XYZ file of C-alpha atoms in Angstrom:
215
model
C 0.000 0.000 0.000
C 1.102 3.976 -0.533
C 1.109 6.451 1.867
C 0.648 10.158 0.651
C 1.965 12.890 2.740
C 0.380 16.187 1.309
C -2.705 17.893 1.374
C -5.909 17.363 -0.595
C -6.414 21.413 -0.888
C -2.827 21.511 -2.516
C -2.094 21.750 -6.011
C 0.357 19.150 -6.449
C -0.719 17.001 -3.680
C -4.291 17.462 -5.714
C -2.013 15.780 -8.939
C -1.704 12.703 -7.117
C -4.710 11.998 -5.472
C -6.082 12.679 -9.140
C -3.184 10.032 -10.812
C -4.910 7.855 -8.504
C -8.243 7.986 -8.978
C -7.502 7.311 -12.549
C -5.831 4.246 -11.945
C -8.352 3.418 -10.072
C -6.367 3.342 -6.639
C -8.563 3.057 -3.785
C -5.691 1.227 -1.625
C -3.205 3.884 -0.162
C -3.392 6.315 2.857
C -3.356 10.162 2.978
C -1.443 11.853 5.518
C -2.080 15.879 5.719
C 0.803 17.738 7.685
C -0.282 21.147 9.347
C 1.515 23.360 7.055
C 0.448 26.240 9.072
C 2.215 25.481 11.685
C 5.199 23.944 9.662
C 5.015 20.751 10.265
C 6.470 19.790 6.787
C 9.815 22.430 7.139
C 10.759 20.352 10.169
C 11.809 16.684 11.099
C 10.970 13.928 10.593
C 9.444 15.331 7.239
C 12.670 17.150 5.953
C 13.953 13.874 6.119
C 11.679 12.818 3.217
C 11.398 15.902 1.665
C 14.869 17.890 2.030
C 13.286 21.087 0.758
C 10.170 20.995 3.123
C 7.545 20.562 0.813
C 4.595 18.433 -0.130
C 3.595 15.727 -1.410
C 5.456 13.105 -0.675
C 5.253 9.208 -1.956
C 6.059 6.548 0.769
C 5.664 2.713 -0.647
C 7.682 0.224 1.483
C 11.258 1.432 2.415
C 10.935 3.411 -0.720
C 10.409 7.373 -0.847
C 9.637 9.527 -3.814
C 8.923 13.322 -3.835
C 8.123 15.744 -6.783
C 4.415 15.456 -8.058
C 5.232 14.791 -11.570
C 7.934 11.646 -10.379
C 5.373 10.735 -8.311
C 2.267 10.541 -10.573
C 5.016 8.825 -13.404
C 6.099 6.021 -10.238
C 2.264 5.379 -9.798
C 1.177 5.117 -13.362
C 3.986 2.620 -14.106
C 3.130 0.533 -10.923
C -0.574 0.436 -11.853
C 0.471 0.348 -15.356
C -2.098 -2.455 -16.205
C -4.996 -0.517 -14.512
C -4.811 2.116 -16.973
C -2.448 1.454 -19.755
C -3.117 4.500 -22.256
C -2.007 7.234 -19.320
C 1.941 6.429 -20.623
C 3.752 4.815 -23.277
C 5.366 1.872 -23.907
C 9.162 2.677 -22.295
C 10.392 0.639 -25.650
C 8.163 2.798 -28.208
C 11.295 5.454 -28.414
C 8.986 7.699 -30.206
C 6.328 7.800 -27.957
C 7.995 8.281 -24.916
C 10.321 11.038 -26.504
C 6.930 12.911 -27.507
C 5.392 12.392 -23.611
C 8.662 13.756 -22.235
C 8.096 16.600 -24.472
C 4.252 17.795 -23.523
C 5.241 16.971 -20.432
C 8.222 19.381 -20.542
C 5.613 22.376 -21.931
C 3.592 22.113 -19.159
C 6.304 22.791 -16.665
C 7.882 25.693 -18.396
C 5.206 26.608 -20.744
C 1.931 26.940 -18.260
C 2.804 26.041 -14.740
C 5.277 28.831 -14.430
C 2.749 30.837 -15.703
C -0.540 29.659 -13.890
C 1.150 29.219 -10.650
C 2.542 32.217 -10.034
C -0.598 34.230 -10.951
C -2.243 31.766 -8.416
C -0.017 32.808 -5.452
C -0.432 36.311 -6.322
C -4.405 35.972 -6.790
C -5.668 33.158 -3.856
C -2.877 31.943 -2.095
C -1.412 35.564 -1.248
C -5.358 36.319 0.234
C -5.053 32.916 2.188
C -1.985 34.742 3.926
C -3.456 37.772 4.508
C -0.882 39.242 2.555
C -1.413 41.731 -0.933
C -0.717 40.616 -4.018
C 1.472 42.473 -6.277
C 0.079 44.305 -9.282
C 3.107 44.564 -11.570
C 3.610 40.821 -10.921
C 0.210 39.673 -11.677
C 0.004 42.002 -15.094
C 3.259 40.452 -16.153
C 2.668 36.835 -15.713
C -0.963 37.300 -16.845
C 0.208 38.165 -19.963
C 2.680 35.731 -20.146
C 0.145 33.509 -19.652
C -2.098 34.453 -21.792
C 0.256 34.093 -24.801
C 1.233 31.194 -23.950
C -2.526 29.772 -23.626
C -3.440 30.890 -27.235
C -0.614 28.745 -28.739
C -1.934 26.142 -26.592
C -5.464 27.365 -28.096
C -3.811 26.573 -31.590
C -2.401 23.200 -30.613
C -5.882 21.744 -29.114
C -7.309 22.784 -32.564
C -5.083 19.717 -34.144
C -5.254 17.152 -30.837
C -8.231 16.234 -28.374
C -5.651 16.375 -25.461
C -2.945 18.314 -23.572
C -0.432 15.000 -25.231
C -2.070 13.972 -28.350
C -5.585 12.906 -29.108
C -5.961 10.237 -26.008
C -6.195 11.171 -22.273
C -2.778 11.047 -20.384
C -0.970 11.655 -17.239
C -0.283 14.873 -19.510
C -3.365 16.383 -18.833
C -3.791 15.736 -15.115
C -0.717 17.233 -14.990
C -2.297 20.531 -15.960
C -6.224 20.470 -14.319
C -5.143 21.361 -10.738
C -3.565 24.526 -11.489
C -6.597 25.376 -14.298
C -9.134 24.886 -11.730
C -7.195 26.962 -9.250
C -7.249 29.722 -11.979
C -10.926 29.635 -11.817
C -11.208 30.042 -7.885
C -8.526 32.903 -8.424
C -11.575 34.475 -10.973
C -8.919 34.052 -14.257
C -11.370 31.184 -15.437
C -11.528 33.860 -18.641
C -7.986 32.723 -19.105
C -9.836 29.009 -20.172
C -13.046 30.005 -21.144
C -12.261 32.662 -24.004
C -10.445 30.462 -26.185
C -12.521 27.791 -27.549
C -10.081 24.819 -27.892
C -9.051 25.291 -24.566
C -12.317 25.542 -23.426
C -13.276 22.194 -25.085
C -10.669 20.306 -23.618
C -11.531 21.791 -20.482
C -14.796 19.943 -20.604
C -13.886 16.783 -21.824
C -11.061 16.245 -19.216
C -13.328 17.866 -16.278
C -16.599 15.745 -17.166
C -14.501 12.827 -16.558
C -15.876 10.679 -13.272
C -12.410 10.487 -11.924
C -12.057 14.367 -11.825
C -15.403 14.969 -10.227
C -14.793 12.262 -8.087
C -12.034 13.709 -6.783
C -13.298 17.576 -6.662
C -16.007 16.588 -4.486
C -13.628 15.071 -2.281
C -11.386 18.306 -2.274
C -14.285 20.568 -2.528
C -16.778 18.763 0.376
């Protein structure tokens, strides 16, 4: 069985518990740290996590951090639950083109989306202000960036091609979070990104999970 250590209200930690509701994974265990207090910036949990941050994968004597490793670790362990999430490791093709999307996600839109996050929910969850010339900037970074992604989604169904991967749950925390931070406009105005919006969010596995996040 795998033990979680995050939280079910954070982004990455959201990643995760998502991978494994697509694989189908009702067999782990979900430990939530108090991060206010800062629980996870202290031992025992730095020694898991040397940078003091969440989530963390614990199976056996075996300990994984990084969302992305994570969800990748979990799809190839559950690999025959849900075989179309990532290629065959011996289809050199294939896999080069997965480690490509998944590369534009981290440096194409999650830079983007989750700074303007911060700035826009996570900085009122702190009490603190967020900063205008920061959120103009990265909105329009952002924004650029999402209509190229606008003209991709017009050739492919999905974030990684035209079939549902671990691509595209790699992206639907942080685009939900730019919803509850009232950029949903970002998603909404352009009308491939919209559509894949809906087919990867009417998905049981994603509502399943929301309500459980959301309830």
């Amino acid at each position: 069985m795998v033990h979680i250590i995050g939280n079910n209200i954070a982004t990455c930690t959201q990643r995760v518990l998502l991978r494994l509701a697509v694989l189908g994974v009702t067999d782990f265990t979900l430990y939530s740290p108090d991060v206010m207090a800062g629980e996870h910036k202290k031992l025992p949990h730095t020694a898991k996590h040397p940078f003091g941050l969440i989530p963390v994968l614990e199976d056996g004597d075996f300990t994984l951090y990084e969302s992305r490793a994570i969800c990748r670790y979990l799809a190839t362990k559950y690999n025959g639950q849900s075989k179309d999430l990532i290629p065959d490791c011996k289809d050199l093709k294939a896999t080069a083109l997965f480690d490509q999307w998944a590369s534009v996600e981290l440096t194409d839109f999650d830079a983007f989306a989750s700074e303007l996050v911060a700035q826009n929910l996570f900085y009122k969850w702190r009490g603190l202000e967020a900063i205008p010339e920061v959120v103009d900037l990265v909105t329009k970074k952002l924004s650029d960036k999402l209509d190229i992604f606008d003209t991709l989604l017009a050739k492919q169904k999905y974030m990684g091609g035209n079939v549902f991967s671990l691509i595209d749950t790699f992206y639907m925390p942080y685009t939900e979070k730019l919803f509850e931070a009232g950029e949903g406009e970002l998603t909404t105005s352009r009308p491939n990104v919209k559509a894949w919006w809906d087919r990867v969010t009417v998905r049981a596995t994603w509502k399943l999970v929301n309500v459980k996040i959301t309830g």
